[in-house]
Structure formats: C-alpha cells, structure tokens
PDB file of C-alpha atoms in Angstrom:
ATOM      1  CA  THR A 285     189.292 141.492 298.841  1.00 52.00           C
ATOM      2  CA  ARG A 286     189.576 142.859 295.321  1.00 59.00           C
ATOM      3  CA  SER A 287     192.722 144.778 296.277  1.00 63.00           C
ATOM      4  CA  ALA A 288     194.279 141.648 297.748  1.00 54.00           C
ATOM      5  CA  PHE A 289     193.556 139.619 294.609  1.00 48.00           C
ATOM      6  CA  ASP A 290     194.968 142.415 292.442  1.00 54.00           C
ATOM      7  CA  GLN A 291     198.176 142.330 294.445  1.00 57.00           C
ATOM      8  CA  LEU A 292     198.383 138.562 294.126  1.00 48.00           C
ATOM      9  CA  GLU A 293     197.825 138.777 290.373  1.00 51.00           C
ATOM     10  CA  ARG A 294     200.591 141.369 289.970  1.00 53.00           C
ATOM     11  CA  ALA A 295     202.942 139.345 292.130  1.00 48.00           C
ATOM     12  CA  TYR A 296     202.241 136.208 290.084  1.00 41.00           C
ATOM     13  CA  GLU A 297     202.842 138.096 286.834  1.00 47.00           C
ATOM     14  CA  ASN A 298     206.121 139.520 288.142  1.00 47.00           C
ATOM     15  CA  LEU A 299     207.226 136.089 289.280  1.00 41.00           C
ATOM     16  CA  GLY A 300     206.448 134.601 285.869  1.00 43.00           C
ATOM     17  CA  ASN A 301     208.353 137.327 284.079  1.00 45.00           C
ATOM     18  CA  SER A 302     211.300 136.888 286.397  1.00 42.00           C
ATOM     19  CA  ALA A 303     211.341 133.130 285.880  1.00 41.00           C
ATOM     20  CA  ALA A 304     211.232 133.568 282.119  1.00 44.00           C
ATOM     21  CA  GLY A 305     214.329 135.769 282.193  1.00 53.00           C
ATOM     22  CA  PRO A 306     214.884 139.455 281.428  1.00 74.00           C
ATOM     23  CA  ALA A 307     212.814 141.051 278.684  1.00 88.00           C
ATOM     24  CA  VAL A 308     213.890 143.808 276.305  1.00 93.00           C
ATOM     25  CA  HIS A 309     211.185 146.034 274.840  1.00 93.00           C
ATOM     26  CA  VAL A 310     212.305 147.276 271.414  1.00 94.00           C
ATOM     27  CA  ALA A 311     210.369 149.915 269.444  1.00 92.00           C
ATOM     28  CA  CYS A 312     211.025 150.333 265.721  1.00 92.00           C
ATOM     29  CA  SER A 313     209.258 151.039 262.464  1.00 89.00           C
ATOM     30  CA  ALA A 314     206.936 148.347 261.131  1.00 88.00           C
ATOM     31  CA  THR A 315     208.936 148.103 257.895  1.00 90.00           C
ATOM     32  CA  PHE A 316     212.261 147.580 259.676  1.00 92.00           C
ATOM     33  CA  ALA A 317     210.659 145.025 261.992  1.00 92.00           C
ATOM     34  CA  MET A 318     209.019 142.995 259.232  1.00 90.00           C
ATOM     35  CA  ARG A 319     211.632 143.214 256.497  1.00 92.00           C
ATOM     36  CA  TRP A 320     214.887 143.078 258.425  1.00 94.00           C
ATOM     37  CA  LEU A 321     214.689 142.506 262.180  1.00 94.00           C
ATOM     38  CA  ALA A 322     212.072 139.755 262.643  1.00 93.00           C
ATOM     39  CA  PRO A 323     213.786 137.229 260.314  1.00 93.00           C
ATOM     40  CA  ARG A 324     217.009 137.663 262.317  1.00 95.00           C
ATOM     41  CA  LEU A 325     215.566 137.448 265.825  1.00 95.00           C
ATOM     42  CA  PRO A 326     216.034 133.651 266.003  1.00 95.00           C
ATOM     43  CA  ALA A 327     219.793 134.262 265.723  1.00 95.00           C
ATOM     44  CA  PHE A 328     219.637 136.612 268.722  1.00 96.00           C
ATOM     45  CA  ALA A 329     217.581 134.064 270.656  1.00 95.00           C
ATOM     46  CA  ARG A 330     220.218 131.400 270.003  1.00 95.00           C
ATOM     47  CA  ALA A 331     223.027 133.748 271.075  1.00 94.00           C
ATOM     48  CA  HIS A 332     221.157 135.048 274.131  1.00 95.00           C
ATOM     49  CA  PRO A 333     218.532 132.489 275.167  1.00 94.00           C
ATOM     50  CA  GLU A 334     218.154 134.198 278.541  1.00 93.00           C
ATOM     51  CA  VAL A 335     216.847 137.452 276.992  1.00 94.00           C
ATOM     52  CA  ARG A 336     213.297 137.777 275.637  1.00 94.00           C
ATOM     53  CA  VAL A 337     212.625 140.450 273.008  1.00 94.00           C
ATOM     54  CA  ARG A 338     209.290 142.236 272.825  1.00 91.00           C
ATOM     55  CA  LEU A 339     208.719 144.270 269.637  1.00 89.00           C
ATOM     56  CA  SER A 340     206.550 147.349 269.275  1.00 87.00           C
ATOM     57  CA  MET A 341     206.033 148.381 265.661  1.00 80.00           C
ATOM     58  CA  THR A 342     205.280 152.052 265.178  1.00 70.00           C
ATOM     59  CA  SER A 343     204.960 154.568 262.373  1.00 53.00           C
ATOM     60  CA  ALA A 344     207.420 157.380 261.712  1.00 47.00           C
ATOM     61  CA  ARG A 345     204.853 159.845 263.030  1.00 45.00           C
ATOM     62  CA  ASP A 346     204.862 158.456 266.571  1.00 50.00           C
ATOM     63  CA  MET A 347     208.307 156.898 266.900  1.00 47.00           C
ATOM     64  CA  ARG A 348     208.818 157.810 270.534  1.00 54.00           C
ATOM     65  CA  GLY A 349     208.591 154.494 272.391  1.00 51.00           C
ATOM     66  CA  GLU A 350     207.919 156.032 275.811  1.00 58.00           C
ATOM     67  CA  ASP A 351     207.894 152.673 277.599  1.00 80.00           C
ATOM     68  CA  ALA A 352     210.460 150.942 275.392  1.00 88.00           C
ATOM     69  CA  ASP A 353     213.922 149.997 276.629  1.00 92.00           C
ATOM     70  CA  VAL A 354     215.426 151.018 273.308  1.00 93.00           C
ATOM     71  CA  LEU A 355     214.106 152.751 270.192  1.00 93.00           C
ATOM     72  CA  ILE A 356     215.531 152.097 266.718  1.00 93.00           C
ATOM     73  CA  ALA A 357     215.164 154.937 264.195  1.00 90.00           C
ATOM     74  CA  TRP A 358     216.734 156.263 260.986  1.00 85.00           C
ATOM     75  CA  ASP A 359     216.363 159.984 261.635  1.00 80.00           C
ATOM     76  CA  LEU A 360     216.449 161.756 265.005  1.00 84.00           C
ATOM     77  CA  THR A 361     216.042 165.288 263.663  1.00 81.00           C
ATOM     78  CA  THR A 362     212.729 165.886 265.443  1.00 79.00           C
ATOM     79  CA  TYR A 363     213.699 164.118 268.683  1.00 84.00           C
ATOM     80  CA  PRO A 364     214.453 165.951 271.946  1.00 87.00           C
ATOM     81  CA  ALA A 365     218.073 166.900 272.549  1.00 91.00           C
ATOM     82  CA  ALA A 366     218.268 164.489 275.501  1.00 90.00           C
ATOM     83  CA  ASP A 367     217.273 161.566 273.262  1.00 88.00           C
ATOM     84  CA  ARG A 368     219.823 162.531 270.615  1.00 89.00           C
ATOM     85  CA  ALA A 369     222.550 162.801 273.251  1.00 92.00           C
ATOM     86  CA  ARG A 370     221.888 159.230 274.448  1.00 92.00           C
ATOM     87  CA  ALA A 371     221.658 157.777 270.932  1.00 93.00           C
ATOM     88  CA  VAL A 372     224.082 155.079 269.828  1.00 93.00           C
ATOM     89  CA  ARG A 373     224.978 154.832 266.171  1.00 94.00           C
ATOM     90  CA  LEU A 374     224.370 151.331 264.849  1.00 95.00           C
ATOM     91  CA  ALA A 375     225.135 151.538 261.134  1.00 94.00           C
ATOM     92  CA  ASP A 376     225.418 153.776 258.106  1.00 93.00           C
ATOM     93  CA  VAL A 377     222.380 154.108 255.840  1.00 93.00           C
ATOM     94  CA  SER A 378     222.150 154.562 252.080  1.00 95.00           C
ATOM     95  CA  PHE A 379     219.062 155.545 250.110  1.00 95.00           C
ATOM     96  CA  GLY A 380     218.236 155.233 246.444  1.00 96.00           C
ATOM     97  CA  PRO A 381     215.305 155.184 243.988  1.00 96.00           C
ATOM     98  CA  VAL A 382     213.853 151.761 243.191  1.00 97.00           C
ATOM     99  CA  ALA A 383     211.255 150.751 240.653  1.00 97.00           C
ATOM    100  CA  ALA A 384     209.892 147.604 239.039  1.00 97.00           C
ATOM    101  CA  PRO A 385     211.469 146.510 235.725  1.00 96.00           C
ATOM    102  CA  GLY A 386     209.654 148.202 232.887  1.00 91.00           C
ATOM    103  CA  CYS A 387     208.572 151.141 235.032  1.00 94.00           C
ATOM    104  CA  ARG A 388     209.488 154.436 233.370  1.00 90.00           C
ATOM    105  CA  LEU A 389     212.710 155.808 234.864  1.00 89.00           C
ATOM    106  CA  GLU A 390     214.652 157.697 232.205  1.00 90.00           C
ATOM    107  CA  ARG A 391     217.670 159.922 232.738  1.00 92.00           C
ATOM    108  CA  ASP A 392     218.361 162.930 230.523  1.00 93.00           C
ATOM    109  CA  GLY A 393     221.448 164.660 231.862  1.00 94.00           C
ATOM    110  CA  ALA A 394     220.654 165.752 235.423  1.00 95.00           C
ATOM    111  CA  VAL A 395     216.925 165.068 235.030  1.00 96.00           C
ATOM    112  CA  VAL A 396     215.262 161.736 235.805  1.00 94.00           C
ATOM    113  CA  ARG A 397     211.765 161.359 234.358  1.00 95.00           C
ATOM    114  CA  ALA A 398     209.184 159.035 235.890  1.00 95.00           C
ATOM    115  CA  ASP A 399     205.425 158.614 235.633  1.00 95.00           C
ATOM    116  CA  CYS A 400     204.951 158.718 239.405  1.00 96.00           C
ATOM    117  CA  ARG A 401     207.123 159.576 242.392  1.00 96.00           C
ATOM    118  CA  ILE A 402     206.249 157.658 245.575  1.00 96.00           C
ATOM    119  CA  VAL A 403     206.728 159.608 248.811  1.00 94.00           C
ATOM    120  CA  HIS A 404     206.703 158.583 252.466  1.00 89.00           C
ATOM    121  CA  ASP A 405     204.200 160.726 254.384  1.00 83.00           C
ATOM    122  CA  PHE A 406     206.533 161.500 257.283  1.00 74.00           C
ATOM    123  CA  THR A 407     209.952 161.556 255.602  1.00 73.00           C
ATOM    124  CA  SER A 408     209.099 163.473 252.446  1.00 65.00           C
ATOM    125  CA  THR A 409     212.342 165.488 252.637  1.00 81.00           C
ATOM    126  CA  ALA A 410     214.314 162.314 251.843  1.00 88.00           C
ATOM    127  CA  TRP A 411     213.791 162.958 248.133  1.00 93.00           C
ATOM    128  CA  ASP A 412     215.202 166.488 248.552  1.00 92.00           C
ATOM    129  CA  ASP A 413     218.241 165.070 250.380  1.00 93.00           C
ATOM    130  CA  TRP A 414     218.828 162.485 247.665  1.00 95.00           C
ATOM    131  CA  GLN A 415     218.571 165.069 244.891  1.00 94.00           C
ATOM    132  CA  ALA A 416     220.977 167.404 246.716  1.00 95.00           C
ATOM    133  CA  ARG A 417     223.521 164.594 247.176  1.00 95.00           C
ATOM    134  CA  THR A 418     223.349 163.250 243.622  1.00 96.00           C
ATOM    135  CA  GLY A 419     222.715 166.425 241.625  1.00 95.00           C
ATOM    136  CA  LEU A 420     219.795 164.667 239.939  1.00 95.00           C
ATOM    137  CA  THR A 421     216.217 165.955 239.833  1.00 94.00           C
ATOM    138  CA  VAL A 422     213.250 163.601 239.563  1.00 93.00           C
ATOM    139  CA  VAL A 423     210.460 164.976 237.392  1.00 94.00           C
ATOM    140  CA  ALA A 424     207.258 162.945 237.647  1.00 95.00           C
ATOM    141  CA  GLY A 425     203.788 163.287 236.187  1.00 92.00           C
ATOM    142  CA  GLU A 426     202.249 162.746 239.625  1.00 95.00           C
ATOM    143  CA  GLU A 427     203.164 162.082 243.236  1.00 95.00           C
ATOM    144  CA  ARG A 428     201.586 159.565 245.628  1.00 95.00           C
ATOM    145  CA  SER A 429     202.282 159.376 249.354  1.00 94.00           C
ATOM    146  CA  PHE A 430     201.960 156.494 251.830  1.00 93.00           C
ATOM    147  CA  PRO A 431     202.424 156.267 255.628  1.00 88.00           C
ATOM    148  CA  HIS A 432     204.812 153.287 255.688  1.00 87.00           C
ATOM    149  CA  THR A 433     207.958 152.390 253.759  1.00 91.00           C
ATOM    150  CA  HIS A 434     206.517 148.895 253.371  1.00 92.00           C
ATOM    151  CA  LEU A 435     203.570 150.340 251.433  1.00 94.00           C
ATOM    152  CA  CYS A 436     205.901 152.471 249.314  1.00 95.00           C
ATOM    153  CA  LEU A 437     207.801 149.322 248.374  1.00 96.00           C
ATOM    154  CA  GLU A 438     204.661 147.314 247.655  1.00 96.00           C
ATOM    155  CA  VAL A 439     203.243 149.881 245.230  1.00 96.00           C
ATOM    156  CA  ALA A 440     206.673 150.213 243.592  1.00 97.00           C
ATOM    157  CA  LEU A 441     206.708 146.437 243.133  1.00 97.00           C
ATOM    158  CA  ALA A 442     203.260 146.707 241.551  1.00 96.00           C
ATOM    159  CA  GLY A 443     204.626 149.175 239.004  1.00 96.00           C
ATOM    160  CA  LEU A 444     203.025 152.389 240.282  1.00 96.00           C
ATOM    161  CA  GLY A 445     206.237 154.406 240.193  1.00 96.00           C
ATOM    162  CA  VAL A 446     209.623 155.041 241.783  1.00 97.00           C
ATOM    163  CA  ALA A 447     210.171 154.950 245.568  1.00 97.00           C
ATOM    164  CA  LEU A 448     213.133 156.153 247.606  1.00 96.00           C
ATOM    165  CA  VAL A 449     214.177 153.546 250.194  1.00 95.00           C
ATOM    166  CA  GLU A 450     217.064 152.442 252.373  1.00 94.00           C
ATOM    167  CA  ARG A 451     218.919 149.667 250.555  1.00 95.00           C
ATOM    168  CA  ARG A 452     218.472 147.056 253.311  1.00 94.00           C
ATOM    169  CA  MET A 453     214.699 147.378 253.094  1.00 94.00           C
ATOM    170  CA  ALA A 454     214.673 146.360 249.429  1.00 95.00           C
ATOM    171  CA  ALA A 455     217.599 143.915 249.463  1.00 94.00           C
ATOM    172  CA  GLN A 456     215.574 140.785 248.668  1.00 94.00           C
ATOM    173  CA  GLU A 457     213.567 142.372 245.848  1.00 96.00           C
ATOM    174  CA  LEU A 458     216.730 143.799 244.304  1.00 97.00           C
ATOM    175  CA  ALA A 459     218.494 140.437 244.555  1.00 96.00           C
ATOM    176  CA  ASP A 460     215.699 138.533 242.816  1.00 96.00           C
ATOM    177  CA  GLY A 461     215.177 141.204 240.147  1.00 96.00           C
ATOM    178  CA  ARG A 462     211.700 142.353 241.155  1.00 97.00           C
ATOM    179  CA  LEU A 463     213.074 145.842 241.752  1.00 97.00           C
ATOM    180  CA  GLN A 464     215.866 147.757 240.081  1.00 96.00           C
ATOM    181  CA  ALA A 465     218.016 150.617 241.387  1.00 96.00           C
ATOM    182  CA  PRO A 466     219.560 152.163 238.257  1.00 93.00           C
ATOM    183  CA  PHE A 467     221.203 155.056 240.127  1.00 94.00           C
ATOM    184  CA  GLY A 468     222.493 153.044 243.059  1.00 94.00           C
ATOM    185  CA  PHE A 469     222.404 154.196 246.669  1.00 96.00           C
ATOM    186  CA  VAL A 470     224.017 157.178 248.366  1.00 96.00           C
ATOM    187  CA  PRO A 471     224.911 157.559 252.070  1.00 94.00           C
ATOM    188  CA  PHE A 472     222.664 159.789 254.193  1.00 92.00           C
ATOM    189  CA  GLU A 473     223.726 161.595 257.347  1.00 86.00           C
ATOM    190  CA  GLY A 474     222.671 160.311 260.732  1.00 81.00           C
ATOM    191  CA  GLY A 475     222.563 156.588 260.171  1.00 89.00           C
ATOM    192  CA  LEU A 476     220.491 154.021 262.000  1.00 93.00           C
ATOM    193  CA  MET A 477     220.423 154.865 265.694  1.00 93.00           C
ATOM    194  CA  ALA A 478     219.513 153.139 268.950  1.00 94.00           C
ATOM    195  CA  VAL A 479     217.992 155.472 271.540  1.00 93.00           C
ATOM    196  CA  PRO A 480     218.081 154.001 275.072  1.00 93.00           C
ATOM    197  CA  ALA A 481     215.391 154.904 277.570  1.00 90.00           C
ATOM    198  CA  ALA A 482     216.333 157.634 280.060  1.00 87.00           C
ATOM    199  CA  ARG A 483     216.812 154.943 282.716  1.00 87.00           C
ATOM    200  CA  GLY A 484     219.697 153.507 280.682  1.00 88.00           C
ATOM    201  CA  LEU A 485     220.251 150.096 279.134  1.00 90.00           C
ATOM    202  CA  SER A 486     219.817 146.924 281.108  1.00 91.00           C
ATOM    203  CA  ARG A 487     222.287 144.100 280.544  1.00 92.00           C
ATOM    204  CA  GLY A 488     219.822 142.405 278.192  1.00 93.00           C
ATOM    205  CA  ALA A 489     219.152 145.616 276.262  1.00 94.00           C
ATOM    206  CA  GLN A 490     222.872 146.269 275.917  1.00 95.00           C
ATOM    207  CA  ALA A 491     223.348 142.741 274.570  1.00 96.00           C
ATOM    208  CA  PHE A 492     220.595 143.381 272.025  1.00 96.00           C
ATOM    209  CA  VAL A 493     222.084 146.709 270.882  1.00 96.00           C
ATOM    210  CA  ASP A 494     225.557 145.162 270.530  1.00 96.00           C
ATOM    211  CA  TRP A 495     224.157 142.237 268.554  1.00 96.00           C
ATOM    212  CA  LEU A 496     222.064 144.524 266.340  1.00 96.00           C
ATOM    213  CA  GLY A 497     225.052 146.686 265.441  1.00 94.00           C
ATOM    214  CA  GLY A 498     227.030 143.619 264.425  1.00 94.00           C
ATOM    215  CA  GLU A 499     224.200 142.195 262.313  1.00 94.00           C
ATOM    216  CA  LEU A 500     223.620 145.503 260.541  1.00 93.00           C
ATOM    217  CA  SER A 501     227.319 145.829 259.716  1.00 87.00           C
ATOM    218  CA  ALA A 502     227.305 142.293 258.308  1.00 85.00           C
ATOM    219  CA  SER A 503     224.342 143.085 256.052  1.00 75.00           C
ATOM    220  CA  VAL A 504     226.046 145.948 254.195  1.00 63.00           C
TER     221      VAL A 504
END
C-alpha cells in the first residue's frame, strides 16, 4: 500500500510540474544571484512566461551544480575538461579595487597603500591577476578574507578596506557614491560562463542562456 501511494504521489507531482510548464534549474554564486540576477528575473518571466526558473545559490568552493540544468560561473580553471568544453561564454568580466570614500587608498608610483586588503577565500589569486595586469602592487597593513563576494562588498562599504570585485557586482554602490574605484576596472580572462549539464540544454534552458547573455551585454 505504501508503495502504491508513493507512486501516486510522484505521479501527481510530475503532473503538476508538467502543467506548470518546463522548469530550468540554474546554479550560480549567491552574490551574482542576489545582486544581479534576481532583480532581472521578472523580465525573463515576462519574455518567457512558459519557463519557470529555479535558483540554487552556492559558494565558489562548491560551484558544481550536479543536478542543475546550467551553471553560471566566473572562473572554470578548476572544473573538469568536459565541463569547460561544454561552456558557453556569456560576457566579458572586469575587476577592480573598490573602497568606501575616505578609506585609505593612496598611490605612490606603482605602489598602492591601504590599511586593509579584503580577499575572497576561494578566489584569492584575483588580486595577483589584477596586479599583473595593471603593474600596480597593493601594500596593506593587514589582510582579511571572507567566503562570499557579497561579504567582501559589505565590509568594504563599512570602511574596513579595499576589495577586488567584478564591476557589475558593485554597480549600484559605485553609481550612488557609496563606493569608489579610483583605478578603474581591467578585463580578466575567461569571462562569465554558462556550463550546461552533460545531458545538454532543454529548450527552456537554452532560452534562459540566450536571454542572460543579452542582459549581461546590455549591462556593460
């Protein structure tokens, strides 16, 4: 009897999902989801009312999205070769140091002096990449690390120090003057990528990836 009821429950769930239209499971970082993607999802819903989007927010440490239809990530360096081969480039990315007005960020030739350098736990080499691309070296009295870009931005807003972020993630704070980027932003290799599941993209997932690429290009 229990087995029969379990089968009925699964059948009812499948029927409900089918009636509601196709769903696309998207995995991405919590910062990208909260600061950029979520505010724009209503536009996707209006353009594709037949497709439901389910978001999984993950940290950089476990950005794998085994059961996701598509994974969105900045850097695929540590991903398996098969994932990198399937990846679709969505947009260029540019990173730069940001800090609150009044926060110490002084340049003396090729040296930038700050009280504190804020580092992302799982992308700590980003600072090395930025320094190599700009020829500048950040010298700080201390270094603090955090597991999410969102946290790096929040402590930068609070005046703790200087954080290195992708320009889209700090666009609002830069526009309203709560953060400053005195050295601008420089392009990084790789870009923002969409990694489809091994089973390939469904029609709904393909629509989402196409829409996302267009929105990202428009937000340059």
